[in-house]
CSV table of C-alpha atoms and ligand atoms in Angstrom, one decimal:
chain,number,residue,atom,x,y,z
A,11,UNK,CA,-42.9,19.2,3.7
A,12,UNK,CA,-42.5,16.3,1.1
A,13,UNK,CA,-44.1,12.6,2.0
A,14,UNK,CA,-40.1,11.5,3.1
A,15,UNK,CA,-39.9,14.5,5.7
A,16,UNK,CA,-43.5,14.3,6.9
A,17,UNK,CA,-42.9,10.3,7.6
A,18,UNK,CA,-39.4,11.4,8.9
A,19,UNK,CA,-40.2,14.2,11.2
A,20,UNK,CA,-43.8,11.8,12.4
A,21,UNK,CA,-40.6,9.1,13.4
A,22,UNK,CA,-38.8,11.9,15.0
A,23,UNK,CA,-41.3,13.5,17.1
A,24,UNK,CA,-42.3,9.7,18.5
A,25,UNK,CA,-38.7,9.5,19.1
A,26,UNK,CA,-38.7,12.4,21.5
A,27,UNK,CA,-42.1,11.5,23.3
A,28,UNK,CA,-40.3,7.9,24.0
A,29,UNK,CA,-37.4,9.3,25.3
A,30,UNK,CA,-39.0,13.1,26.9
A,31,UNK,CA,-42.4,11.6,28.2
A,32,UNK,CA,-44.8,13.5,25.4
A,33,UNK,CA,-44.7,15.7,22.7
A,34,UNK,CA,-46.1,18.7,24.2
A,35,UNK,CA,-44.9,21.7,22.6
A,36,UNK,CA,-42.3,20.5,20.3
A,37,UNK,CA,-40.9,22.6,17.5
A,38,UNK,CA,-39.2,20.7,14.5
A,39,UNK,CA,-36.7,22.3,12.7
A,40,UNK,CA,-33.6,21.2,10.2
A,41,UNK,CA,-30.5,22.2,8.9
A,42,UNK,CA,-28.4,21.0,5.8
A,43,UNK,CA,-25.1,19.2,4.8
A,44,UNK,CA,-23.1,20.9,1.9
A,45,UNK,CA,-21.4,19.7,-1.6
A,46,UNK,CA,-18.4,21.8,-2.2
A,47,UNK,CA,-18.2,21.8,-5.9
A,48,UNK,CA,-14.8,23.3,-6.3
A,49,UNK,CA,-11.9,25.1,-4.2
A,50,UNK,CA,-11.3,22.5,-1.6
A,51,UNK,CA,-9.0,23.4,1.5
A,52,UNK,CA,-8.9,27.0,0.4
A,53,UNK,CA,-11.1,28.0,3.1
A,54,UNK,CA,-8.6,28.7,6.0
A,55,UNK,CA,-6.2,30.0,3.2
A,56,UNK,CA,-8.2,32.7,2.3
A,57,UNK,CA,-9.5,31.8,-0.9
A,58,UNK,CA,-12.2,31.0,-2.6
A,59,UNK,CA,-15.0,27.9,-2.6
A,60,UNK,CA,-18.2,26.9,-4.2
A,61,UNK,CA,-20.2,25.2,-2.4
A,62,UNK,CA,-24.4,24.6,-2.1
A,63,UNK,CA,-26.3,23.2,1.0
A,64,UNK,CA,-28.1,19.6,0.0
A,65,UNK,CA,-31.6,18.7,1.0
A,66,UNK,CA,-30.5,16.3,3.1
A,67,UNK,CA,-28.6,16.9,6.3
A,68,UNK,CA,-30.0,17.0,10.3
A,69,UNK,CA,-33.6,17.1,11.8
A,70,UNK,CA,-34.3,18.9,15.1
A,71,UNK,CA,-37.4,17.9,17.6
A,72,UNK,CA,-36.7,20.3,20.0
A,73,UNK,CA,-38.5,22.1,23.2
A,74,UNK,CA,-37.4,24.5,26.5
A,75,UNK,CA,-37.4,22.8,30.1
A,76,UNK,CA,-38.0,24.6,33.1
A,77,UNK,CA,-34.6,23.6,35.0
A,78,UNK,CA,-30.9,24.0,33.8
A,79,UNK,CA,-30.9,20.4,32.1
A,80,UNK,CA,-29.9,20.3,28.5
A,81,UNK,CA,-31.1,16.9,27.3
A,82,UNK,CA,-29.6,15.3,23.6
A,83,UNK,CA,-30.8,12.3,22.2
A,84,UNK,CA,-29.6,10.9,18.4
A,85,UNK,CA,-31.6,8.7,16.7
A,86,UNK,CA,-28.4,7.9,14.4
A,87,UNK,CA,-26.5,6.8,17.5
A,88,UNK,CA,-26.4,3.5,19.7
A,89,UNK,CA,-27.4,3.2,23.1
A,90,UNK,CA,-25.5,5.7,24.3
A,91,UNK,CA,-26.7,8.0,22.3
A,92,UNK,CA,-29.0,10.3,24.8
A,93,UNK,CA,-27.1,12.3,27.4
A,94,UNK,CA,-27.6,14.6,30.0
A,95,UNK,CA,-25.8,18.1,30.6
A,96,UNK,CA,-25.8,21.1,32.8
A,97,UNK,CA,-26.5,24.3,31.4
A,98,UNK,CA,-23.8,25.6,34.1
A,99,UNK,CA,-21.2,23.0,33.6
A,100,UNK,CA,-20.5,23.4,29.4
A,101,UNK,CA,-16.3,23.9,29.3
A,102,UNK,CA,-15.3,20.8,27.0
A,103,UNK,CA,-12.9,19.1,29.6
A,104,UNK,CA,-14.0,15.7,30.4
A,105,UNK,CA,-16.5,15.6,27.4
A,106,UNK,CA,-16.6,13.4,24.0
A,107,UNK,CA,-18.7,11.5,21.8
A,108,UNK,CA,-21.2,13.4,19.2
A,109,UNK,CA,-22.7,15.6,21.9
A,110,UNK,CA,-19.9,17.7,21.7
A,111,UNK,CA,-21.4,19.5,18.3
A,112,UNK,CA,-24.4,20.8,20.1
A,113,UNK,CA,-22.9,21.4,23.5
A,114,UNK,CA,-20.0,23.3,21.8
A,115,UNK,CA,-23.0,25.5,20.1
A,116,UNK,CA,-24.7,26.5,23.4
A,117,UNK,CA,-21.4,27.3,25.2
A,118,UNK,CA,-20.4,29.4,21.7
A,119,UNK,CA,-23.4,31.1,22.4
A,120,UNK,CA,-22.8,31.9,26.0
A,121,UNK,CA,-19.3,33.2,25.3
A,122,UNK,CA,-21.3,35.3,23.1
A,123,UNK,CA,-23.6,36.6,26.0
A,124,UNK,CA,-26.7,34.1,24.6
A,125,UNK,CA,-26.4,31.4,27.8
A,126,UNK,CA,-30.1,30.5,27.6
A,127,UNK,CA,-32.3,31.2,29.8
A,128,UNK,CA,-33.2,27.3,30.9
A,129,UNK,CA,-32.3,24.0,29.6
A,130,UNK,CA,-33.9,22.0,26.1
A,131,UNK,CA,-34.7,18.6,25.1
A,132,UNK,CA,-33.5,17.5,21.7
A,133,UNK,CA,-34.2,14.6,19.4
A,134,UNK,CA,-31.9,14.9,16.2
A,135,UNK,CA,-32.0,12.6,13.3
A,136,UNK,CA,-29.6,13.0,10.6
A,137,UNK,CA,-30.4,11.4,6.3
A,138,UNK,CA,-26.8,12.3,5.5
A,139,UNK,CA,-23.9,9.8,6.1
A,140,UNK,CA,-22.1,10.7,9.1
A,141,UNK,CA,-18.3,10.9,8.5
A,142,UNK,CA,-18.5,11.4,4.4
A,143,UNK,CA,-17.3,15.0,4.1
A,144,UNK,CA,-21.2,16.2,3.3
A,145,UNK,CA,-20.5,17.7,6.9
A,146,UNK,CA,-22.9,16.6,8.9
A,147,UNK,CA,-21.3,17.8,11.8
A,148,UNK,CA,-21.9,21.2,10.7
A,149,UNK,CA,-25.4,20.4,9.7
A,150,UNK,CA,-25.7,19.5,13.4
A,151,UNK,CA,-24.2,22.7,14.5
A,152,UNK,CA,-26.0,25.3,12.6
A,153,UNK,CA,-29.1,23.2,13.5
A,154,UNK,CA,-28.6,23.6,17.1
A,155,UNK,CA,-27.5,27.4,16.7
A,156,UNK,CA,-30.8,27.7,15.0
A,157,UNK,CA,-33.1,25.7,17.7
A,158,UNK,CA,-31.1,28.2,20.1
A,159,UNK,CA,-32.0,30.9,18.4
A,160,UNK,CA,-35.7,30.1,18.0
A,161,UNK,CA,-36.3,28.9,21.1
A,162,UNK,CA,-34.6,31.9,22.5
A,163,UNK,CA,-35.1,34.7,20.6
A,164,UNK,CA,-31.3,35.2,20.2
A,165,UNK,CA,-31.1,37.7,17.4
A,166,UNK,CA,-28.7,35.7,15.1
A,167,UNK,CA,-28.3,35.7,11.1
A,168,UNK,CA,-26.9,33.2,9.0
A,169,UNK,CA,-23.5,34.8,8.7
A,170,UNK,CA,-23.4,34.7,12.6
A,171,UNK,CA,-24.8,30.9,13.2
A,172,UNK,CA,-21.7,29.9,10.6
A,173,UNK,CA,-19.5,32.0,12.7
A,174,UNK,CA,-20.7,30.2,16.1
A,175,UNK,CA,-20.8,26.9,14.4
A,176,UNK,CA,-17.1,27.4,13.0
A,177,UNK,CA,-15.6,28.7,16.4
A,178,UNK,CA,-17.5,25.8,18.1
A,179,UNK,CA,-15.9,22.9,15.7
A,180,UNK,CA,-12.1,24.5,16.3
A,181,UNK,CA,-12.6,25.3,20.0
A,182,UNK,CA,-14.5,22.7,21.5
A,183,UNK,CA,-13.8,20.1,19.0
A,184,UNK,CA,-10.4,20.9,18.5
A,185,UNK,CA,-11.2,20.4,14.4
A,186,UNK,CA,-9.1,23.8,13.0
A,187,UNK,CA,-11.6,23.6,9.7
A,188,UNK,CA,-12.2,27.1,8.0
A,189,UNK,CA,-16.0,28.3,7.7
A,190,UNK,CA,-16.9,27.3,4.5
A,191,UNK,CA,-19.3,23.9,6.2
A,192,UNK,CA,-20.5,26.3,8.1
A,193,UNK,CA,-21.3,29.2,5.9
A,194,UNK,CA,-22.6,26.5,3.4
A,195,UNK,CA,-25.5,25.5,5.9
A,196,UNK,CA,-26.7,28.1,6.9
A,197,UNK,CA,-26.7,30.2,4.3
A,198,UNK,CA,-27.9,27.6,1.3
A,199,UNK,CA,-30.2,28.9,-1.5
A,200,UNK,CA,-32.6,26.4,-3.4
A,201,UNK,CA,-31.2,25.8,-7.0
A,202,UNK,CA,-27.7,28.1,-6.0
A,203,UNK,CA,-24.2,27.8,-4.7
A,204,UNK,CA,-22.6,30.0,-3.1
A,205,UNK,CA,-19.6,31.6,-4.3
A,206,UNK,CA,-17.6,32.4,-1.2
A,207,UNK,CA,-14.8,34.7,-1.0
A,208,UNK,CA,-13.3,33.4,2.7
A,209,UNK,CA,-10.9,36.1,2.7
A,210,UNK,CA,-14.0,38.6,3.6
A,211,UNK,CA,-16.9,36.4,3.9
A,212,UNK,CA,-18.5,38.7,0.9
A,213,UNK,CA,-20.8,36.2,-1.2
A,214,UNK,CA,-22.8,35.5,-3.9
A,215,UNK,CA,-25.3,32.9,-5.1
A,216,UNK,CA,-24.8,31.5,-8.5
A,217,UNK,CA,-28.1,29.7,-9.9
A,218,UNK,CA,-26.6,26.3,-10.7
A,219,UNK,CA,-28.4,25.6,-13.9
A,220,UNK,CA,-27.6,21.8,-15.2
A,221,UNK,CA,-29.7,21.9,-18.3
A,222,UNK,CA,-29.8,18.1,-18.7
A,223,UNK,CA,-27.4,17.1,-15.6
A,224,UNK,CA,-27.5,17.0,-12.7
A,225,UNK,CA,-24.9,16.3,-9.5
A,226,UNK,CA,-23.9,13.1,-8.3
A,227,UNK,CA,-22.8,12.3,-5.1
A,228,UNK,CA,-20.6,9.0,-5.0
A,229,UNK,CA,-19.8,8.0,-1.1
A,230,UNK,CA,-16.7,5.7,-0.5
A,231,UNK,CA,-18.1,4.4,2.3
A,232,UNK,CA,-14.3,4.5,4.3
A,233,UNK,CA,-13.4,7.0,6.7
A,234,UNK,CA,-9.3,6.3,6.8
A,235,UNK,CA,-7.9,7.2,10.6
A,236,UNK,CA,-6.2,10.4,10.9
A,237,UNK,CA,-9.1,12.6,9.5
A,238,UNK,CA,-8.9,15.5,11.6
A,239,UNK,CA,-5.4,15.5,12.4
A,240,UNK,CA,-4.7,15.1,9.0
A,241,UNK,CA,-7.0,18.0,8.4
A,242,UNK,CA,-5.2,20.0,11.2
A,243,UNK,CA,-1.7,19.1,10.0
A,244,UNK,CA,-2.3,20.4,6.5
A,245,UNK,CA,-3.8,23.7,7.9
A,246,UNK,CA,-0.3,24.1,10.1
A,247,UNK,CA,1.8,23.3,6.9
A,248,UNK,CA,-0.2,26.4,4.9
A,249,UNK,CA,0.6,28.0,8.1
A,250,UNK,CA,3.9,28.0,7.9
A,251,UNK,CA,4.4,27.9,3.9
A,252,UNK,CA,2.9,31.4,4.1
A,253,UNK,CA,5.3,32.4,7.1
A,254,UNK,CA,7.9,31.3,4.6
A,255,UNK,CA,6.4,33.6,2.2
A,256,UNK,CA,6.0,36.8,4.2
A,257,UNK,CA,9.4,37.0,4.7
A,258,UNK,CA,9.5,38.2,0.8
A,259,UNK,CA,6.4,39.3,0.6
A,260,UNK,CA,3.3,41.6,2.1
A,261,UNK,CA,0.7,39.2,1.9
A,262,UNK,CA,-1.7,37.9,4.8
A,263,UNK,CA,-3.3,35.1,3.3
A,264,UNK,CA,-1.9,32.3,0.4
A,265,UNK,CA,-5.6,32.9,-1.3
A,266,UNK,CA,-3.7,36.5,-2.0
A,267,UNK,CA,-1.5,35.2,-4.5
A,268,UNK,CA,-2.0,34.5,-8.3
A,269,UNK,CA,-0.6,31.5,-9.6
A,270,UNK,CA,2.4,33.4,-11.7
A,271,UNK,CA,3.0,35.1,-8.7
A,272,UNK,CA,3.2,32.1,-6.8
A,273,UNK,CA,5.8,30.6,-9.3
A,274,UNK,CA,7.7,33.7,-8.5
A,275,UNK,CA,8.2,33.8,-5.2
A,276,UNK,CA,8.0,29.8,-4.4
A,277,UNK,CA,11.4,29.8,-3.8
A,278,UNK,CA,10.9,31.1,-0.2
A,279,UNK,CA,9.3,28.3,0.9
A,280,UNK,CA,11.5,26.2,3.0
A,281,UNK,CA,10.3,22.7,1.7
A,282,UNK,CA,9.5,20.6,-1.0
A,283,UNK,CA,6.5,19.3,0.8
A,284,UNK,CA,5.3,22.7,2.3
A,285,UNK,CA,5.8,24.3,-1.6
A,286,UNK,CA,3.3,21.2,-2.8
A,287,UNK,CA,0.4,22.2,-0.5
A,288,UNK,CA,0.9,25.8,-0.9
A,289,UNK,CA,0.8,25.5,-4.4
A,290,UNK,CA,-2.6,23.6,-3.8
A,291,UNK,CA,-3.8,26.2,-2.0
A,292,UNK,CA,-2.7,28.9,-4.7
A,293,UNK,CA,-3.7,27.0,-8.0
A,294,UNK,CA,-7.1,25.6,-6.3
A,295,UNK,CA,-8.7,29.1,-5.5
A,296,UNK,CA,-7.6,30.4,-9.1
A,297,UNK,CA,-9.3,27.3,-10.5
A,298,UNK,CA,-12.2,28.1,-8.1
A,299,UNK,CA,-12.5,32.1,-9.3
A,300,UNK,CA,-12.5,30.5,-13.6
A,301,UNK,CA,-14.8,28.0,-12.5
A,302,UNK,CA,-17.5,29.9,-11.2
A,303,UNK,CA,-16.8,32.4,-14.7
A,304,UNK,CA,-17.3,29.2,-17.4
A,305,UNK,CA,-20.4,27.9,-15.2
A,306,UNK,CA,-21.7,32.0,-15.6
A,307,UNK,CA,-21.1,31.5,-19.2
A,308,UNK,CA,-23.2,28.2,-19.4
A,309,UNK,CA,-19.5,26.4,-20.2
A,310,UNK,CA,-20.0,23.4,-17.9
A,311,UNK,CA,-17.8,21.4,-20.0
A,312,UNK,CA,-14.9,23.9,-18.6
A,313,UNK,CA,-16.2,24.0,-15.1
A,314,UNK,CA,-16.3,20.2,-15.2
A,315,UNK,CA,-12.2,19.9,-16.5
A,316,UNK,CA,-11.7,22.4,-13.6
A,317,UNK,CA,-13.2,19.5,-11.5
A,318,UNK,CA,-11.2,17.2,-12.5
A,319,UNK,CA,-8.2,19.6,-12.3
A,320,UNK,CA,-8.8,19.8,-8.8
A,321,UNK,CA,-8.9,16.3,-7.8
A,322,UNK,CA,-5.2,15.7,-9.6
A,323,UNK,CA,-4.1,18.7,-7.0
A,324,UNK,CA,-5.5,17.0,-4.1
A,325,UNK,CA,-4.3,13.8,-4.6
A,326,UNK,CA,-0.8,14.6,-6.2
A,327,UNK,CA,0.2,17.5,-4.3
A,328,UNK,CA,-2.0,18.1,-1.1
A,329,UNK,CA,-2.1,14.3,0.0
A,330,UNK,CA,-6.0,14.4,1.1
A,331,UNK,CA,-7.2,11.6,-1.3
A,332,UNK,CA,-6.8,7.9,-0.8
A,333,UNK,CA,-6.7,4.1,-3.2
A,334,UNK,CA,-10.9,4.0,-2.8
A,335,UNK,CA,-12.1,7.4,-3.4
A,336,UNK,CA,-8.9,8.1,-6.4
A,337,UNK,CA,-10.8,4.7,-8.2
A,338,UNK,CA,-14.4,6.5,-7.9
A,339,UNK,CA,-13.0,10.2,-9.4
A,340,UNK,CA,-10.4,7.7,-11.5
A,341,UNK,CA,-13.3,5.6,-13.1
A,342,UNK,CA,-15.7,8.7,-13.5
A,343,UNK,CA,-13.4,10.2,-16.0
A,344,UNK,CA,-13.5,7.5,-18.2
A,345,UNK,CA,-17.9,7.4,-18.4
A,346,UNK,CA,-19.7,8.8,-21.1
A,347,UNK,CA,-22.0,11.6,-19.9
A,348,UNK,CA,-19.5,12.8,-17.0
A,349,UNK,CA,-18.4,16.7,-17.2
A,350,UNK,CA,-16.4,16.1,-14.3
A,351,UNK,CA,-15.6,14.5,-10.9
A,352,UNK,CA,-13.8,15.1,-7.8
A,353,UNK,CA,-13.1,14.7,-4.3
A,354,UNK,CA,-15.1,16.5,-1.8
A,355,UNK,CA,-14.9,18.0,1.3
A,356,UNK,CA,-12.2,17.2,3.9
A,357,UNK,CA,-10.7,14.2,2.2
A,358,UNK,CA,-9.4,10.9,4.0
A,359,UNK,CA,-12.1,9.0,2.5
A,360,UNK,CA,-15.4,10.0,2.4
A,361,UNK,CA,-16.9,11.3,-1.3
A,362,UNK,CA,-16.8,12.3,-5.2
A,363,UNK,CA,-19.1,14.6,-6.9
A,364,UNK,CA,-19.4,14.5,-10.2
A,365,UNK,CA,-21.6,16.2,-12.7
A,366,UNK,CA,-23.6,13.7,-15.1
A,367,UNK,CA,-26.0,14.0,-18.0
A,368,UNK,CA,-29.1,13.2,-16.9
A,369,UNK,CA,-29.5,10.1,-20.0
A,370,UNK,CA,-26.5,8.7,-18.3
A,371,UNK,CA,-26.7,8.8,-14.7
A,372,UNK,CA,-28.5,5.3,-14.8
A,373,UNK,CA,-25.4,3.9,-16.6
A,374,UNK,CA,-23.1,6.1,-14.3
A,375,UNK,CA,-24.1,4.3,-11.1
A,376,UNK,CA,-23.7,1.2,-12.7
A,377,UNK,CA,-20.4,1.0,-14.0
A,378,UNK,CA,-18.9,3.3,-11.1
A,379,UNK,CA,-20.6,1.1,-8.9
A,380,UNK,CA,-19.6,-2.5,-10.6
A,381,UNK,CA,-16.0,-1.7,-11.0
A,382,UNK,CA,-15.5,0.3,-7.3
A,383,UNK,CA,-16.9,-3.1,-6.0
A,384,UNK,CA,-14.3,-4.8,-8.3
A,385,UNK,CA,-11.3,-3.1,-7.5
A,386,UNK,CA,-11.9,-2.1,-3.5
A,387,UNK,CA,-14.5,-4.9,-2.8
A,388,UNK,CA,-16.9,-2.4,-1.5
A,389,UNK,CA,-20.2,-1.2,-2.0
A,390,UNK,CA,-20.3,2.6,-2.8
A,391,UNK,CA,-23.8,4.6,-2.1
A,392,UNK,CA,-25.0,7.0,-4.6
A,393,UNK,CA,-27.1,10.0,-3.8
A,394,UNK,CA,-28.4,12.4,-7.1
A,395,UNK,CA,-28.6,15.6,-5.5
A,396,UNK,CA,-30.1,19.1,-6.5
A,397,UNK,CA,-29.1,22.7,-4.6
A,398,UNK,CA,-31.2,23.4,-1.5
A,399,UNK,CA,-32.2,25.9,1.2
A,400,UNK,CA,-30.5,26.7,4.5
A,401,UNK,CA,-32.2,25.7,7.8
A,402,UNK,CA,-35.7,26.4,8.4
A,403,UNK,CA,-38.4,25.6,11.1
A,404,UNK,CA,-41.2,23.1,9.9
B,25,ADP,P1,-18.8,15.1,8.2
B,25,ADP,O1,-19.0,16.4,8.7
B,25,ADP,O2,-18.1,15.1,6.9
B,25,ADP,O3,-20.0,14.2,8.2
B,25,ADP,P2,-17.3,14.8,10.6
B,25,ADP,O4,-16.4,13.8,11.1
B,25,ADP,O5,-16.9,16.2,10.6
B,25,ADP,O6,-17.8,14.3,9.2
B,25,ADP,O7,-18.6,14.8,11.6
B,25,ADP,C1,-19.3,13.5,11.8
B,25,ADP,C2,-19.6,13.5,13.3
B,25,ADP,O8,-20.7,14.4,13.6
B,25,ADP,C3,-20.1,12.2,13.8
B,25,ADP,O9,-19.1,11.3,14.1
B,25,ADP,C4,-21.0,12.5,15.0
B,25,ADP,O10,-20.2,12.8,16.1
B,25,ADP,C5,-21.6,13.9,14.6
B,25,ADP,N1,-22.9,13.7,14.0
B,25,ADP,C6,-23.3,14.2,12.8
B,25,ADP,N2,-24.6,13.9,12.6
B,25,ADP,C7,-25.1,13.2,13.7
B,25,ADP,C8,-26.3,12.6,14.1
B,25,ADP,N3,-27.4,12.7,13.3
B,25,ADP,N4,-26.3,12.0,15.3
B,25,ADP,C9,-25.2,11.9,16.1
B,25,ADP,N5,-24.1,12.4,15.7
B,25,ADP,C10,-23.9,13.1,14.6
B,26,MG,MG1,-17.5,17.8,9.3
């Protein structure tokens, strides 16, 4: 543990003594928040994605009871933040509020034949912004998969704790996102992303070498309504795009298609608006597949351009950017030192990353920050990030 986690986890354990009684027995654990670095929405189309678990995300205090109480307490949250639930009583009806990421994980669990035993107490603290698309809600989940399974002894892997955490989010959440959070969390690799094929879940970790750069997370700060059902709707139009496309073609998945074979058959698709975000979908993972090729071949120029690429199809033609995060991916292109910027995760709001030379990053933050302020009047937050591990106990 670093001097930031050991006065973080001290805070956290305190936490749960003043809410739990004491600290007898208590097991700390945390899980991480993702940067996808390229193919965005292509994770429920079958494609392809990039992305690497952050050294920030959600800490865990975390100890068995003796009854059937489940007990969750967020040091992030107001005063309502501490609840009480019923190991028996776990169906979703009747429940909301951030709870729901946890308690969604235990009842994934039981569906799978893992109810536990008894009932926990559980004191989470999350250093990721909540709502920024660095998923912090699947942080939370695999973080509670893996107290579960630690606690327990449920016999889980990584693979399977995305799985749960995945099902959990578009089942008791009602949040239809593919498993690339998920799979991001808890499998992360120090100094590696992890180039996903979603179509299988076959993987592989690509060292992300930045000689001289590094990443640079630039958060919006706004979180524009609609976010999940925005999310949701696009998933249904990709839906029915490739219903369109079946009808000329055997394919199960829009990841499936090249781009020229795209431009072929395109003419199935009912829509202007469905052939936009299909097209997205297409073009996106075959960015995603050169990407991960020019960043093997040490050609981060090209994998940045790819970046920026990719923004241009999310805001043009699959609607997920907005004014605020379009000025910080906007402005980013016109600093010395950047390779390339882009929207990440869900969209709606939330963030850019960007990859900057390190002599520049100083500079970077400044101007991005100065004329964001200038143009949205607010205040964006910068984190420089580097490639980190999955969940662990500590
Ligand atoms: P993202 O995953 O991009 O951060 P989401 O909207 O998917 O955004 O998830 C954010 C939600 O996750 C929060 O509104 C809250 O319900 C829950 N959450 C995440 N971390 C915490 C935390 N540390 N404490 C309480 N709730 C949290
Ligand atoms: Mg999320």
């Amino acid at each position: 543990m670093n001097e930031d986690e050991k006065k973080l986890t001290t805070e956290l354990k305190a936490a749960f003594a003043a809410q739990y009684g004491d600290e007898e027995g208590v097991r700390l654990f945390f899980a991480p928040g993702r940067v996808n670095l390229i193919g965005e929405h292509t994770d429920y189309n079958g494609g392809h994605v990039f992305p690497c678990a952050l050294s920030i995300g959600t800490y865990a205090a975390a100890r068995k009871r003796d009854d059937r109480k489940i007990r969750l307490f967020s040091m992030n949250g107001k005063s309502d933040s501490f609840e009480e639930f019923d190991l028996d009583d776990l169906e979703p009806a009747g429940k909301s509020g951030w709870t729901m990421y946890p308690l969604g994980v235990v009842w994934t669990f039981g569906l799978r034949g893992m109810l536990p035993e008894t009932g926990f107490e559980m004191a989470i603290y999350g250093n990721i912004p909540n709502g920024s698309g660095l998923s912090s809600s699947a942080s939370l989940e695999v973080l509670t998969g893996f107290v579960l399974k630690n606690l327990y002894g449920f016999d889980v892997d990584g693979v399977e704790l995305a799985k749960i955490g995945q099902y959990s989010e578009n089942n008791y959440n009602g949040m239809k996102c593919g498993i690339m959070d998920q799979f991001a969390s808890a499998m992360g690799k120090k100094d590696h992303a992890i180039f996903l094929d979603t179509a299988d879940l076959t993987y592989e970790y690509a060292p992300v070498k930045l000689d001289g750069m590094k990443l640079v997370i630039a958060n919006s700060r706004v979180k524009h309504q609609l976010t999940d059902s925005g999310y949701n709707d696009r998933r249904r139009t990709c839906e029915e795009a490739l219903e369109d496309l079946k009808k000329v073609t055997g394919i199960s998945a829009l990841g499936e298609l090249t781009p020229e074979k795209y431009e072929e058959l395109k003419g199935a698709i009912r829509d202007d608006d469905h052939r936009r975000k299909a097209k997205h979908a297409v073009y996106e993972n075959d960015r995603t597949i050169r990407a991960i090729k020019a960043l093997k071949a040490g050609d981060i120029e090209g994998f940045g351009k790819l970046m920026n690429e990719s923004h241009v199809s999310l805001r043009d033609d699959y609607d997920v950017s907005c004014p605020e995060v379009d000025v910080l991916a906007e402005t980013a292109w016109t600093i010395p030192g950047v390779m390339g910027a882009r929207i990440t995760g869900g969209g709606f709001g939330g963030c850019t990353v960007a990859i900057v030379r390190d002599e520049s990053i100083e500079r970077y933050i400044e101007v991005l920050g100065r004329t964001y302020k200038e143009k949205t009047g607010l205040e964006a937050e910068f984190y420089t990030v580097t490639p980190g591990d999955g969940p662990a106990e500590l």
